PDB file of C-alpha atoms and ligand atoms in Angstrom:
ATOM      1  CA  MET A   1      -1.469   3.970  12.282  1.00 53.00           C
ATOM      2  CA  SER A   2       2.463   4.743  10.685  1.00 77.00           C
ATOM      3  CA  ALA A   3       3.905   2.020   8.733  1.00 88.00           C
ATOM      4  CA  ALA A   4       6.219   0.299  10.760  1.00 92.00           C
ATOM      5  CA  ILE A   5      10.183  -0.427   9.301  1.00 96.00           C
ATOM      6  CA  LEU A   6      12.845  -2.858  10.729  1.00 97.00           C
ATOM      7  CA  VAL A   7      16.572  -1.139   9.597  1.00 98.00           C
ATOM      8  CA  LEU A   8      19.540  -3.415   8.989  1.00 98.00           C
ATOM      9  CA  GLU A   9      22.526  -2.262   9.168  1.00 97.00           C
ATOM     10  CA  ASP A  10      25.883  -2.779  10.212  1.00 97.00           C
ATOM     11  CA  GLU A  11      27.411   0.959  11.246  1.00 95.00           C
ATOM     12  CA  ARG A  12      25.894   2.162  13.333  1.00 96.00           C
ATOM     13  CA  ASP A  13      26.145   5.702  12.779  1.00 95.00           C
ATOM     14  CA  ILE A  14      23.841   4.980   9.537  1.00 94.00           C
ATOM     15  CA  ARG A  15      21.803   2.497  10.984  1.00 96.00           C
ATOM     16  CA  GLU A  16      20.993   5.575  13.237  1.00 96.00           C
ATOM     17  CA  MET A  17      21.282   7.733  10.844  1.00 94.00           C
ATOM     18  CA  LEU A  18      18.524   6.229   9.109  1.00 96.00           C
ATOM     19  CA  ALA A  19      15.736   5.872  12.059  1.00 96.00           C
ATOM     20  CA  PHE A  20      16.150   9.322  12.319  1.00 95.00           C
ATOM     21  CA  CYS A  21      15.371  10.522   9.593  1.00 94.00           C
ATOM     22  CA  LEU A  22      12.377   6.973   8.788  1.00 95.00           C
ATOM     23  CA  GLU A  23      11.782   8.241  12.475  1.00 93.00           C
ATOM     24  CA  GLN A  24      11.143  11.739  12.027  1.00 91.00           C
ATOM     25  CA  ALA A  25       9.363  11.307   8.782  1.00 90.00           C
ATOM     26  CA  GLY A  26       6.326   9.704  11.442  1.00 89.00           C
ATOM     27  CA  TYR A  27       7.296   5.519  10.917  1.00 92.00           C
ATOM     28  CA  GLN A  28       8.140   3.168  13.598  1.00 91.00           C
ATOM     29  CA  VAL A  29      11.726   2.454  13.917  1.00 95.00           C
ATOM     30  CA  SER A  30      13.412  -1.058  14.841  1.00 96.00           C
ATOM     31  CA  GLN A  31      17.055  -1.937  14.423  1.00 97.00           C
ATOM     32  CA  ALA A  32      19.640  -4.740  13.890  1.00 97.00           C
ATOM     33  CA  ALA A  33      22.403  -5.081  12.725  1.00 97.00           C
ATOM     34  CA  THR A  34      23.237  -8.120  11.985  1.00 96.00           C
ATOM     35  CA  ALA A  35      20.967 -10.200   9.409  1.00 96.00           C
ATOM     36  CA  GLU A  36      20.836 -12.604  12.223  1.00 95.00           C
ATOM     37  CA  ARG A  37      19.385 -10.396  15.208  1.00 95.00           C
ATOM     38  CA  ALA A  38      16.564  -9.005  12.355  1.00 96.00           C
ATOM     39  CA  LEU A  39      15.887 -13.183  11.077  1.00 95.00           C
ATOM     40  CA  SER A  40      15.272 -13.380  15.047  1.00 93.00           C
ATOM     41  CA  MET A  41      13.245 -10.569  15.850  1.00 93.00           C
ATOM     42  CA  LEU A  42      10.995 -11.293  12.420  1.00 93.00           C
ATOM     43  CA  LYS A  43      10.341 -14.226  13.659  1.00 88.00           C
ATOM     44  CA  SER A  44       9.171 -12.904  17.696  1.00 85.00           C
ATOM     45  CA  GLU A  45       7.664  -9.428  16.543  1.00 82.00           C
ATOM     46  CA  PRO A  46       4.970  -8.661  14.070  1.00 82.00           C
ATOM     47  CA  ALA A  47       6.312  -8.098  10.732  1.00 85.00           C
ATOM     48  CA  PRO A  48       7.103  -4.752  10.107  1.00 91.00           C
ATOM     49  CA  ASP A  49       5.504  -2.958   6.037  1.00 91.00           C
ATOM     50  CA  LEU A  50       8.558  -2.621   5.227  1.00 95.00           C
ATOM     51  CA  LEU A  51      12.371  -3.664   5.746  1.00 97.00           C
ATOM     52  CA  LEU A  52      15.865  -1.734   4.616  1.00 97.00           C
ATOM     53  CA  VAL A  53      18.048  -3.678   3.844  1.00 97.00           C
ATOM     54  CA  ASP A  54      22.092  -2.469   3.666  1.00 95.00           C
ATOM     55  CA  TRP A  55      23.823  -5.712   1.746  1.00 93.00           C
ATOM     56  CA  MET A  56      27.221  -5.715   2.839  1.00 91.00           C
ATOM     57  CA  LEU A  57      26.682  -7.297   6.373  1.00 93.00           C
ATOM     58  CA  PRO A  58      29.061  -8.945   8.357  1.00 92.00           C
ATOM     59  CA  GLY A  59      28.165 -12.902   8.760  1.00 90.00           C
ATOM     60  CA  ALA A  60      24.991 -13.053   5.895  1.00 91.00           C
ATOM     61  CA  SER A  61      25.010 -10.373   3.573  1.00 93.00           C
ATOM     62  CA  GLY A  62      22.052  -8.956   3.029  1.00 95.00           C
ATOM     63  CA  ILE A  63      21.638 -10.245  -0.366  1.00 94.00           C
ATOM     64  CA  ASP A  64      21.402 -13.656   1.309  1.00 95.00           C
ATOM     65  CA  PHE A  65      18.980 -12.406   4.222  1.00 96.00           C
ATOM     66  CA  THR A  66      16.612 -10.802   1.701  1.00 95.00           C
ATOM     67  CA  ARG A  67      16.504 -13.958  -0.188  1.00 94.00           C
ATOM     68  CA  LYS A  68      15.108 -16.030   3.444  1.00 94.00           C
ATOM     69  CA  VAL A  69      13.114 -13.708   3.546  1.00 93.00           C
ATOM     70  CA  LYS A  70      11.031 -13.796   0.246  1.00 90.00           C
ATOM     71  CA  ARG A  71      11.495 -16.948   0.533  1.00 89.00           C
ATOM     72  CA  ASN A  72      10.017 -17.322   3.600  1.00 87.00           C
ATOM     73  CA  THR A  73       5.675 -17.652   3.313  1.00 80.00           C
ATOM     74  CA  GLU A  74       4.732 -15.512   5.694  1.00 81.00           C
ATOM     75  CA  LEU A  75       7.262 -12.177   5.178  1.00 87.00           C
ATOM     76  CA  ALA A  76       7.101 -13.092   1.252  1.00 83.00           C
ATOM     77  CA  SER A  77       5.412  -9.429   0.384  1.00 82.00           C
ATOM     78  CA  VAL A  78       7.207  -7.295   3.074  1.00 88.00           C
ATOM     79  CA  PRO A  79       8.910  -5.129   0.930  1.00 92.00           C
ATOM     80  CA  VAL A  80      12.376  -4.300   0.998  1.00 94.00           C
ATOM     81  CA  ILE A  81      14.416  -2.035  -0.086  1.00 95.00           C
ATOM     82  CA  MET A  82      18.599  -3.436  -0.466  1.00 93.00           C
ATOM     83  CA  LEU A  83      21.051  -0.501   0.357  1.00 93.00           C
ATOM     84  CA  THR A  84      24.070  -0.472  -1.386  1.00 88.00           C
ATOM     85  CA  ALA A  85      27.489   1.446  -1.990  1.00 82.00           C
ATOM     86  CA  ARG A  86      27.626  -0.949  -5.540  1.00 73.00           C
ATOM     87  CA  GLY A  87      26.026   1.156  -8.320  1.00 70.00           C
ATOM     88  CA  ASP A  88      27.116  -1.657 -10.974  1.00 73.00           C
ATOM     89  CA  GLU A  89      23.977  -2.854 -13.414  1.00 75.00           C
ATOM     90  CA  ASP A  90      24.834  -6.231 -12.550  1.00 79.00           C
ATOM     91  CA  ASP A  91      24.503  -5.655  -8.433  1.00 78.00           C
ATOM     92  CA  ARG A  92      21.929  -4.331  -8.922  1.00 77.00           C
ATOM     93  CA  VAL A  93      20.185  -7.009 -10.951  1.00 80.00           C
ATOM     94  CA  GLN A  94      21.918  -9.608  -8.797  1.00 82.00           C
ATOM     95  CA  GLY A  95      20.008  -7.572  -6.130  1.00 83.00           C
ATOM     96  CA  LEU A  96      16.721  -7.037  -7.888  1.00 82.00           C
ATOM     97  CA  GLU A  97      16.567 -11.303  -8.717  1.00 84.00           C
ATOM     98  CA  ALA A  98      17.176 -12.160  -5.023  1.00 86.00           C
ATOM     99  CA  GLY A  99      13.839  -9.912  -4.354  1.00 87.00           C
ATOM    100  CA  ALA A 100      14.520  -6.887  -3.583  1.00 90.00           C
ATOM    101  CA  ASP A 101      11.575  -4.561  -4.526  1.00 88.00           C
ATOM    102  CA  ASP A 102      14.130  -0.699  -4.553  1.00 88.00           C
ATOM    103  CA  TYR A 103      16.964  -0.093  -4.057  1.00 87.00           C
ATOM    104  CA  VAL A 104      19.402   2.742  -3.071  1.00 90.00           C
ATOM    105  CA  VAL A 105      23.022   3.479  -3.962  1.00 89.00           C
ATOM    106  CA  LYS A 106      24.907   5.423  -1.581  1.00 88.00           C
ATOM    107  CA  PRO A 107      25.995   8.104  -0.125  1.00 88.00           C
ATOM    108  CA  PHE A 108      21.640   9.188  -0.696  1.00 88.00           C
ATOM    109  CA  SER A 109      19.529  12.046   1.088  1.00 90.00           C
ATOM    110  CA  PRO A 110      16.841  10.789   3.939  1.00 90.00           C
ATOM    111  CA  ARG A 111      15.062  12.941   0.468  1.00 90.00           C
ATOM    112  CA  GLU A 112      16.183  10.198  -1.897  1.00 91.00           C
ATOM    113  CA  LEU A 113      15.928   8.299   1.231  1.00 93.00           C
ATOM    114  CA  LEU A 114      12.042   9.174   2.176  1.00 93.00           C
ATOM    115  CA  ALA A 115      10.352   8.941  -1.360  1.00 92.00           C
ATOM    116  CA  ARG A 116      11.559   5.347  -2.159  1.00 92.00           C
ATOM    117  CA  VAL A 117      11.034   3.919   1.244  1.00 93.00           C
ATOM    118  CA  LYS A 118       7.342   5.958  -0.005  1.00 90.00           C
ATOM    119  CA  ALA A 119       7.085   4.833  -3.235  1.00 88.00           C
ATOM    120  CA  VAL A 120       7.886   1.628  -2.262  1.00 88.00           C
ATOM    121  CA  LEU A 121       4.780   1.476   0.705  1.00 88.00           C
ATOM    122  CA  ARG A 122       2.309   2.305  -1.829  1.00 83.00           C
ATOM    123  CA  ARG A 123       2.933   0.280  -4.225  1.00 79.00           C
ATOM    124  CA  SER A 124       3.243  -2.317  -1.636  1.00 76.00           C
ATOM    125  CA  GLY A 125      -0.371  -1.252  -0.139  1.00 70.00           C
ATOM    126  CA  THR A 126       0.401  -0.070   2.950  1.00 59.00           C
ATOM    127  CA  VAL A 127      -1.041   2.950   3.823  1.00 48.00           C
ATOM    128  CA  SER A 128       1.561   5.928   4.286  1.00 44.00           C
ATOM    129  CA  ALA A 129       1.401   8.111   7.277  1.00 43.00           C
ATOM    130  CA  GLU A 130      -0.177  10.979   6.400  1.00 49.00           C
ATOM    131  CA  LYS A 131      -3.965   9.585   4.245  1.00 59.00           C
ATOM    132  CA  GLU A 132      -5.555   7.248   6.811  1.00 76.00           C
ATOM    133  CA  ALA A 133      -9.370   7.539   5.733  1.00 83.00           C
ATOM    134  CA  ILE A 134     -11.537   9.424   3.131  1.00 86.00           C
ATOM    135  CA  SER A 135     -14.699  11.657   4.004  1.00 87.00           C
ATOM    136  CA  HIS A 136     -17.871  12.541   2.005  1.00 88.00           C
ATOM    137  CA  GLY A 137     -20.225  13.904   3.643  1.00 86.00           C
ATOM    138  CA  ARG A 138     -21.528  11.540   5.167  1.00 90.00           C
ATOM    139  CA  ILE A 139     -19.150   8.439   4.488  1.00 93.00           C
ATOM    140  CA  THR A 140     -16.336   8.044   5.443  1.00 92.00           C
ATOM    141  CA  LEU A 141     -13.675   5.385   4.208  1.00 92.00           C
ATOM    142  CA  ASP A 142     -10.751   4.436   7.062  1.00 89.00           C
ATOM    143  CA  LEU A 143      -8.230   2.895   4.633  1.00 83.00           C
ATOM    144  CA  ALA A 144      -6.609   1.420   7.003  1.00 78.00           C
ATOM    145  CA  SER A 145      -9.134  -1.250   9.003  1.00 81.00           C
ATOM    146  CA  HIS A 146     -10.934  -1.551   5.260  1.00 84.00           C
ATOM    147  CA  ARG A 147     -13.513  -0.078   7.162  1.00 90.00           C
ATOM    148  CA  VAL A 148     -17.165   2.531   5.929  1.00 94.00           C
ATOM    149  CA  THR A 149     -19.059   4.051   8.370  1.00 94.00           C
ATOM    150  CA  VAL A 150     -22.318   6.326   7.790  1.00 94.00           C
ATOM    151  CA  ASP A 151     -22.506   8.894  10.607  1.00 90.00           C
ATOM    152  CA  GLN A 152     -20.339   6.477  12.757  1.00 86.00           C
ATOM    153  CA  GLU A 153     -22.643   3.142  11.898  1.00 92.00           C
ATOM    154  CA  LEU A 154     -20.422   0.567   9.715  1.00 93.00           C
ATOM    155  CA  LEU A 155     -21.797  -0.235   7.417  1.00 94.00           C
ATOM    156  CA  HIS A 156     -21.673  -3.701   6.217  1.00 92.00           C
ATOM    157  CA  LEU A 157     -19.595  -4.002   3.000  1.00 91.00           C
ATOM    158  CA  GLY A 158     -18.205  -6.687   0.523  1.00 89.00           C
ATOM    159  CA  PRO A 159     -14.318  -6.465  -0.769  1.00 87.00           C
ATOM    160  CA  THR A 160     -15.668  -5.362  -4.545  1.00 89.00           C
ATOM    161  CA  GLU A 161     -18.521  -3.298  -2.855  1.00 93.00           C
ATOM    162  CA  PHE A 162     -15.174  -1.926  -1.082  1.00 92.00           C
ATOM    163  CA  ARG A 163     -13.080  -1.261  -3.863  1.00 91.00           C
ATOM    164  CA  ILE A 164     -15.508   0.738  -5.611  1.00 95.00           C
ATOM    165  CA  LEU A 165     -16.512   2.616  -3.142  1.00 95.00           C
ATOM    166  CA  ARG A 166     -12.996   3.247  -2.067  1.00 92.00           C
ATOM    167  CA  PHE A 167     -13.339   4.286  -6.143  1.00 92.00           C
ATOM    168  CA  PHE A 168     -15.851   6.858  -6.366  1.00 94.00           C
ATOM    169  CA  MET A 169     -14.884   8.530  -3.294  1.00 91.00           C
ATOM    170  CA  GLU A 170     -11.252   9.030  -4.826  1.00 85.00           C
ATOM    171  CA  HIS A 171     -12.879  10.479  -7.537  1.00 87.00           C
ATOM    172  CA  PRO A 172     -15.339  12.630  -6.835  1.00 86.00           C
ATOM    173  CA  GLU A 173     -18.361  14.341  -9.298  1.00 87.00           C
ATOM    174  CA  ARG A 174     -16.203  11.991 -11.874  1.00 88.00           C
ATOM    175  CA  VAL A 175     -18.484  10.188 -14.814  1.00 92.00           C
ATOM    176  CA  TYR A 176     -17.179   6.520 -15.201  1.00 93.00           C
ATOM    177  CA  SER A 177     -18.395   4.196 -17.964  1.00 94.00           C
ATOM    178  CA  ARG A 178     -18.807   0.234 -17.225  1.00 93.00           C
ATOM    179  CA  THR A 179     -15.411  -0.383 -19.230  1.00 90.00           C
ATOM    180  CA  GLN A 180     -13.091   1.842 -17.096  1.00 90.00           C
ATOM    181  CA  LEU A 181     -14.806   0.724 -13.696  1.00 92.00           C
ATOM    182  CA  LEU A 182     -13.414  -2.482 -15.139  1.00 89.00           C
ATOM    183  CA  ASP A 183     -10.086  -1.491 -15.669  1.00 85.00           C
ATOM    184  CA  SER A 184      -9.871   0.291 -12.830  1.00 86.00           C
ATOM    185  CA  VAL A 185     -11.719  -1.429  -9.464  1.00 88.00           C
ATOM    186  CA  TRP A 186     -11.020  -5.455 -11.726  1.00 84.00           C
ATOM    187  CA  GLY A 187      -7.732  -4.475 -12.960  1.00 76.00           C
ATOM    188  CA  GLN A 188      -7.857  -5.102 -16.627  1.00 68.00           C
ATOM    189  CA  GLN A 189      -5.200  -8.458 -17.071  1.00 67.00           C
ATOM    190  CA  VAL A 190      -9.133 -10.420 -15.110  1.00 70.00           C
ATOM    191  CA  VAL A 191     -12.170 -11.113 -17.139  1.00 73.00           C
ATOM    192  CA  VAL A 192     -15.548 -10.098 -16.245  1.00 77.00           C
ATOM    193  CA  GLU A 193     -19.062  -9.296 -17.157  1.00 83.00           C
ATOM    194  CA  GLU A 194     -19.973  -5.770 -17.936  1.00 84.00           C
ATOM    195  CA  ARG A 195     -22.933  -7.026 -15.926  1.00 87.00           C
ATOM    196  CA  THR A 196     -20.799  -7.662 -13.549  1.00 89.00           C
ATOM    197  CA  VAL A 197     -20.352  -4.392 -12.265  1.00 92.00           C
ATOM    198  CA  ASP A 198     -24.250  -3.593 -12.188  1.00 93.00           C
ATOM    199  CA  VAL A 199     -24.534  -6.816  -9.821  1.00 92.00           C
ATOM    200  CA  HIS A 200     -21.775  -5.158  -7.567  1.00 93.00           C
ATOM    201  CA  ILE A 201     -23.203  -1.689  -7.762  1.00 96.00           C
ATOM    202  CA  ARG A 202     -27.117  -3.015  -7.243  1.00 95.00           C
ATOM    203  CA  ARG A 203     -25.161  -4.712  -3.834  1.00 94.00           C
ATOM    204  CA  LEU A 204     -23.355  -2.078  -3.024  1.00 96.00           C
ATOM    205  CA  ARG A 205     -26.616   0.394  -3.213  1.00 96.00           C
ATOM    206  CA  LYS A 206     -28.626  -1.616  -1.190  1.00 96.00           C
ATOM    207  CA  VAL A 207     -25.656  -1.550   1.648  1.00 96.00           C
ATOM    208  CA  LEU A 208     -25.636   2.872   1.156  1.00 96.00           C
ATOM    209  CA  ALA A 209     -29.959   2.708   1.658  1.00 95.00           C
ATOM    210  CA  GLU A 210     -30.048   1.204   4.381  1.00 94.00           C
ATOM    211  CA  ALA A 211     -27.168   4.177   6.004  1.00 94.00           C
ATOM    212  CA  GLY A 212     -29.767   6.334   4.050  1.00 93.00           C
ATOM    213  CA  VAL A 213     -26.511   7.765   1.601  1.00 93.00           C
ATOM    214  CA  GLU A 214     -28.243   5.710  -1.170  1.00 88.00           C
ATOM    215  CA  ASN A 215     -28.521   9.396  -3.235  1.00 91.00           C
ATOM    216  CA  TYR A 216     -23.995   9.134  -3.476  1.00 93.00           C
ATOM    217  CA  VAL A 217     -24.124   7.168  -6.306  1.00 95.00           C
ATOM    218  CA  GLN A 218     -25.714   8.322  -9.430  1.00 95.00           C
ATOM    219  CA  THR A 219     -26.845   6.296 -12.529  1.00 94.00           C
ATOM    220  CA  VAL A 220     -25.774   8.924 -15.198  1.00 93.00           C
ATOM    221  CA  ARG A 221     -28.033   6.949 -18.221  1.00 91.00           C
ATOM    222  CA  GLY A 222     -25.379   5.742 -21.563  1.00 88.00           C
ATOM    223  CA  THR A 223     -22.837   6.576 -19.796  1.00 91.00           C
ATOM    224  CA  GLY A 224     -21.607   4.636 -16.519  1.00 94.00           C
ATOM    225  CA  TYR A 225     -22.060   5.294 -12.501  1.00 96.00           C
ATOM    226  CA  ARG A 226     -20.686   8.594 -10.784  1.00 95.00           C
ATOM    227  CA  PHE A 227     -20.253   9.683  -7.413  1.00 94.00           C
ATOM    228  CA  SER A 228     -21.240  12.427  -5.960  1.00 91.00           C
ATOM    229  CA  ARG A 229     -22.107  14.836  -3.023  1.00 78.00           C
ATOM    230  CA  MET A 230     -24.233  17.089  -5.055  1.00 71.00           C
ATOM    231  CA  ALA A 231     -28.044  14.419  -4.550  1.00 55.00           C
TER     232      ALA A 231
HETATM  233 CA1   CA B 301      28.007  -2.325   5.782  1.00 69.36          CA
END
């Protein structure tokens, strides 16, 4: 499943060059030459994963368009990268204030653009085209569908247990204390008791046990927990 990107740029050569680069990199691309056209596409089609918006457009500007998108509750979470010939700090600030998540100053190289696109998609939690699943032994965790399977059998995990398992599978064979798990899985802003970690680990193990793979999540006495294939 590749990410979908809508390119809004009035200059045809640039728009087609952008579409070509993005398609070569594996993205699904749709194109619009005006803000009005892009808005009508957003109303009639499923929301893309990213909007690439040129600042200078005939009619409504890229800034106006971005403000409209960010005020729309259904579209507000779609990240926006602005393309601009204007590198001034004031202009950049104006773009970011309108709700743009990042900007690329023209002229830019395809490589630079792709790096920005990838970074913004990663930050927004959209799965990158190349990494869709993590597998360790009999367990496979699908990042796009949020499904966990053991020998192709689907497990029923709660959202927190899914996040813990994902963190473990991304960092196998390493021991994490309860505090480290709280920071990594719940985030540092959230105030949760360390005991909460034990509760969710217990739930995770219960589901894993039903599939016969509870040994992957190990207690390291006096330290914390570890995900290991060497059970
Ligand atoms: Ca333009």
